[in-house]
GROMACS .gro file of C-alpha atoms in nm:
model
  200
    1UNK     CA    1   3.076   3.926 -11.436
    2UNK     CA    2   2.988   4.180 -11.594
    3UNK     CA    3   2.837   4.476 -11.491
    4UNK     CA    4   2.433   4.443 -11.568
    5UNK     CA    5   2.341   4.704 -11.867
    6UNK     CA    6   2.057   4.932 -11.750
    7UNK     CA    7   1.861   5.082 -12.048
    8UNK     CA    8   1.715   5.369 -11.980
    9UNK     CA    9   1.446   5.504 -12.201
   10UNK     CA   10   1.281   5.799 -12.262
   11UNK     CA   11   0.924   5.730 -12.266
   12UNK     CA   12   0.796   6.030 -12.451
   13UNK     CA   13   0.900   6.161 -12.824
   14UNK     CA   14   0.714   6.434 -12.774
   15UNK     CA   15   0.933   6.810 -12.933
   16UNK     CA   16   0.877   6.949 -12.568
   17UNK     CA   17   0.924   6.664 -12.369
   18UNK     CA   18   1.055   6.744 -12.017
   19UNK     CA   19   1.166   6.353 -12.038
   20UNK     CA   20   1.524   6.448 -12.110
   21UNK     CA   21   1.592   6.634 -11.751
   22UNK     CA   22   1.517   6.376 -11.580
   23UNK     CA   23   1.725   6.138 -11.797
   24UNK     CA   24   2.014   6.311 -11.812
   25UNK     CA   25   2.011   6.374 -11.421
   26UNK     CA   26   1.932   5.956 -11.361
   27UNK     CA   27   2.258   5.877 -11.589
   28UNK     CA   28   2.461   6.129 -11.415
   29UNK     CA   29   2.377   5.935 -11.046
   30UNK     CA   30   2.392   5.616 -11.172
   31UNK     CA   31   2.726   5.611 -11.384
   32UNK     CA   32   2.885   5.762 -11.043
   33UNK     CA   33   2.797   5.419 -10.869
   34UNK     CA   34   3.046   5.213 -11.091
   35UNK     CA   35   2.818   4.901 -11.088
   36UNK     CA   36   2.553   4.999 -11.409
   37UNK     CA   37   2.670   4.997 -11.782
   38UNK     CA   38   2.449   5.278 -11.851
   39UNK     CA   39   2.300   5.344 -12.222
   40UNK     CA   40   2.010   5.565 -12.302
   41UNK     CA   41   1.767   5.462 -12.513
   42UNK     CA   42   1.512   5.712 -12.736
   43UNK     CA   43   1.303   5.576 -12.873
   44UNK     CA   44   1.337   5.867 -13.090
   45UNK     CA   45   1.490   5.628 -13.264
   46UNK     CA   46   1.309   5.341 -13.313
   47UNK     CA   47   0.970   5.513 -13.485
   48UNK     CA   48   0.743   5.238 -13.398
   49UNK     CA   49   0.423   5.221 -13.608
   50UNK     CA   50   0.073   5.202 -13.376
   51UNK     CA   51   0.139   4.693 -13.309
   52UNK     CA   52  -0.046   4.650 -13.569
   53UNK     CA   53   0.103   4.338 -13.655
   54UNK     CA   54  -0.071   3.967 -13.785
   55UNK     CA   55   0.080   3.768 -13.465
   56UNK     CA   56   0.263   3.887 -13.110
   57UNK     CA   57   0.554   3.942 -13.052
   58UNK     CA   58   0.609   3.648 -12.801
   59UNK     CA   59   0.517   3.407 -13.137
   60UNK     CA   60   0.720   3.565 -13.429
   61UNK     CA   61   0.869   3.852 -13.471
   62UNK     CA   62   0.746   4.155 -13.639
   63UNK     CA   63   0.703   4.285 -13.983
   64UNK     CA   64   0.810   4.660 -13.894
   65UNK     CA   65   1.199   4.649 -13.927
   66UNK     CA   66   1.255   4.965 -13.629
   67UNK     CA   67   1.013   4.701 -13.433
   68UNK     CA   68   1.290   4.450 -13.464
   69UNK     CA   69   1.539   4.700 -13.432
   70UNK     CA   70   1.388   4.795 -13.082
   71UNK     CA   71   1.379   4.395 -13.029
   72UNK     CA   72   1.757   4.396 -13.086
   73UNK     CA   73   1.871   4.671 -12.799
   74UNK     CA   74   1.567   4.552 -12.523
   75UNK     CA   75   1.762   4.194 -12.613
   76UNK     CA   76   2.116   4.338 -12.507
   77UNK     CA   77   1.988   4.501 -12.229
   78UNK     CA   78   2.035   4.380 -11.864
   79UNK     CA   79   1.709   4.612 -11.661
   80UNK     CA   80   1.549   4.857 -11.735
   81UNK     CA   81   1.402   5.261 -11.624
   82UNK     CA   82   1.134   5.389 -11.767
   83UNK     CA   83   1.091   5.805 -11.761
   84UNK     CA   84   0.670   5.756 -11.692
   85UNK     CA   85   0.548   6.109 -11.805
   86UNK     CA   86   0.111   6.070 -11.718
   87UNK     CA   87  -0.116   6.181 -11.949
   88UNK     CA   88  -0.449   6.138 -11.890
   89UNK     CA   89  -0.414   5.924 -11.565
   90UNK     CA   90  -0.238   5.656 -11.754
   91UNK     CA   91   0.164   5.551 -11.959
   92UNK     CA   92   0.214   5.788 -12.295
   93UNK     CA   93   0.068   5.560 -12.535
   94UNK     CA   94   0.415   5.554 -12.711
   95UNK     CA   95   0.603   5.421 -12.429
   96UNK     CA   96   0.349   5.172 -12.415
   97UNK     CA   97   0.349   5.065 -12.737
   98UNK     CA   98   0.711   5.028 -12.781
   99UNK     CA   99   0.691   4.800 -12.459
  100UNK     CA  100   0.404   4.568 -12.728
  101UNK     CA  101   0.668   4.579 -12.975
  102UNK     CA  102   0.879   4.281 -12.770
  103UNK     CA  103   0.790   3.961 -12.646
  104UNK     CA  104   1.002   3.742 -12.450
  105UNK     CA  105   1.363   3.960 -12.481
  106UNK     CA  106   1.133   4.132 -12.140
  107UNK     CA  107   1.150   3.831 -11.944
  108UNK     CA  108   1.323   3.820 -11.597
  109UNK     CA  109   1.472   4.123 -11.620
  110UNK     CA  110   1.443   4.465 -11.362
  111UNK     CA  111   1.250   4.772 -11.398
  112UNK     CA  112   1.171   5.098 -11.259
  113UNK     CA  113   1.059   5.354 -11.388
  114UNK     CA  114   1.065   5.794 -11.274
  115UNK     CA  115   0.704   5.955 -11.383
  116UNK     CA  116   0.644   6.294 -11.385
  117UNK     CA  117   0.334   6.526 -11.256
  118UNK     CA  118   0.019   6.616 -11.089
  119UNK     CA  119   0.079   6.310 -10.840
  120UNK     CA  120   0.440   6.211 -10.987
  121UNK     CA  121   0.366   5.989 -11.233
  122UNK     CA  122   0.227   5.756 -10.949
  123UNK     CA  123  -0.127   5.689 -11.124
  124UNK     CA  124   0.127   5.598 -11.485
  125UNK     CA  125   0.342   5.397 -11.306
  126UNK     CA  126   0.085   5.160 -11.140
  127UNK     CA  127  -0.026   5.100 -11.489
  128UNK     CA  128   0.339   4.994 -11.617
  129UNK     CA  129   0.400   4.781 -11.329
  130UNK     CA  130   0.109   4.614 -11.423
  131UNK     CA  131   0.175   4.554 -11.781
  132UNK     CA  132   0.592   4.484 -11.632
  133UNK     CA  133   0.471   4.212 -11.443
  134UNK     CA  134   0.233   4.077 -11.726
  135UNK     CA  135   0.593   4.054 -11.960
  136UNK     CA  136   0.745   3.890 -11.661
  137UNK     CA  137   0.964   4.141 -11.565
  138UNK     CA  138   1.070   4.287 -11.212
  139UNK     CA  139   0.899   4.604 -11.147
  140UNK     CA  140   1.096   4.733 -10.845
  141UNK     CA  141   0.907   4.888 -10.551
  142UNK     CA  142   1.094   5.163 -10.492
  143UNK     CA  143   1.065   5.469 -10.750
  144UNK     CA  144   1.130   5.757 -10.821
  145UNK     CA  145   0.775   6.085 -10.778
  146UNK     CA  146   0.876   6.403 -10.938
  147UNK     CA  147   0.627   6.600 -10.831
  148UNK     CA  148   0.430   6.936 -10.961
  149UNK     CA  149   0.628   7.141 -10.733
  150UNK     CA  150   0.924   6.955 -10.888
  151UNK     CA  151   0.876   7.003 -11.228
  152UNK     CA  152   0.752   7.348 -11.188
  153UNK     CA  153   1.072   7.399 -10.969
  154UNK     CA  154   1.283   7.275 -11.254
  155UNK     CA  155   1.104   7.508 -11.518
  156UNK     CA  156   1.159   7.794 -11.319
  157UNK     CA  157   1.597   7.664 -11.378
  158UNK     CA  158   1.594   7.524 -11.046
  159UNK     CA  159   1.804   7.145 -11.123
  160UNK     CA  160   1.694   6.778 -11.023
  161UNK     CA  161   2.006   6.733 -10.838
  162UNK     CA  162   1.932   7.071 -10.610
  163UNK     CA  163   1.685   6.834 -10.528
  164UNK     CA  164   1.732   6.621 -10.214
  165UNK     CA  165   1.485   6.409 -10.156
  166UNK     CA  166   1.422   6.317 -10.538
  167UNK     CA  167   1.808   6.258 -10.563
  168UNK     CA  168   1.761   5.992 -10.159
  169UNK     CA  169   1.469   5.880 -10.451
  170UNK     CA  170   1.696   5.822 -10.727
  171UNK     CA  171   1.935   5.566 -10.477
  172UNK     CA  172   1.699   5.366 -10.342
  173UNK     CA  173   1.553   5.333 -10.713
  174UNK     CA  174   1.910   5.279 -10.806
  175UNK     CA  175   2.020   5.026 -10.557
  176UNK     CA  176   1.656   4.804 -10.603
  177UNK     CA  177   1.777   4.779 -10.973
  178UNK     CA  178   2.101   4.746 -10.958
  179UNK     CA  179   1.997   4.411 -10.692
  180UNK     CA  180   1.729   4.246 -10.955
  181UNK     CA  181   1.969   4.312 -11.278
  182UNK     CA  182   2.282   4.090 -11.037
  183UNK     CA  183   2.074   3.860 -10.952
  184UNK     CA  184   1.813   3.781 -11.256
  185UNK     CA  185   2.164   3.832 -11.493
  186UNK     CA  186   2.333   3.527 -11.308
  187UNK     CA  187   1.994   3.292 -11.306
  188UNK     CA  188   1.985   3.390 -11.690
  189UNK     CA  189   2.313   3.301 -11.747
  190UNK     CA  190   2.270   2.974 -11.557
  191UNK     CA  191   1.977   2.908 -11.744
  192UNK     CA  192   2.149   2.895 -12.057
  193UNK     CA  193   2.444   2.774 -12.005
  194UNK     CA  194   2.174   2.439 -11.895
  195UNK     CA  195   2.087   2.503 -12.224
  196UNK     CA  196   2.402   2.433 -12.413
  197UNK     CA  197   2.478   2.152 -12.233
  198UNK     CA  198   2.139   1.955 -12.300
  199UNK     CA  199   2.180   2.077 -12.680
  200UNK     CA  200   2.541   1.925 -12.692
   0.00000   0.00000   0.00000
């Protein structure tokens, strides 16, 4: 079986975003494993309007060209890691908007999270887990929480890879993503073959 393709989705588009640091860090760790095909997916490259489609993407392709491009990218991937900044005890609007702009493309794929903020983005991640379940995704229990002291240390020049507790959390999270991505990809591939046979 080919390696599962995992998209690391940068969940912030702010000019001064912190998200690039954890994205580059987790991508480096994930690529070193050798069992996953990693792609960084930047929401800046998909400038979607706030959701205003006449129909849900679950039933019809979006009218927005950027949203159709986004849906095609989501469909290509076998699993996801979202960077999750916490704004007012919730996820960023741009990340929730991106989730809403795809439908079946999310189904039966794993997702995990790297949160940052006062409590490591925990409240944003809990909301995203609920949304992921509604999208028929498989959110992992393991996640990475970059707490406020870690965040400040990085802003003062420390590197994320120098923080052993975060490296341990990253390893556990990637183990979960890899396992679920392989299992669910195999199941989706089997379903696709059965559908082709029935259609023949």
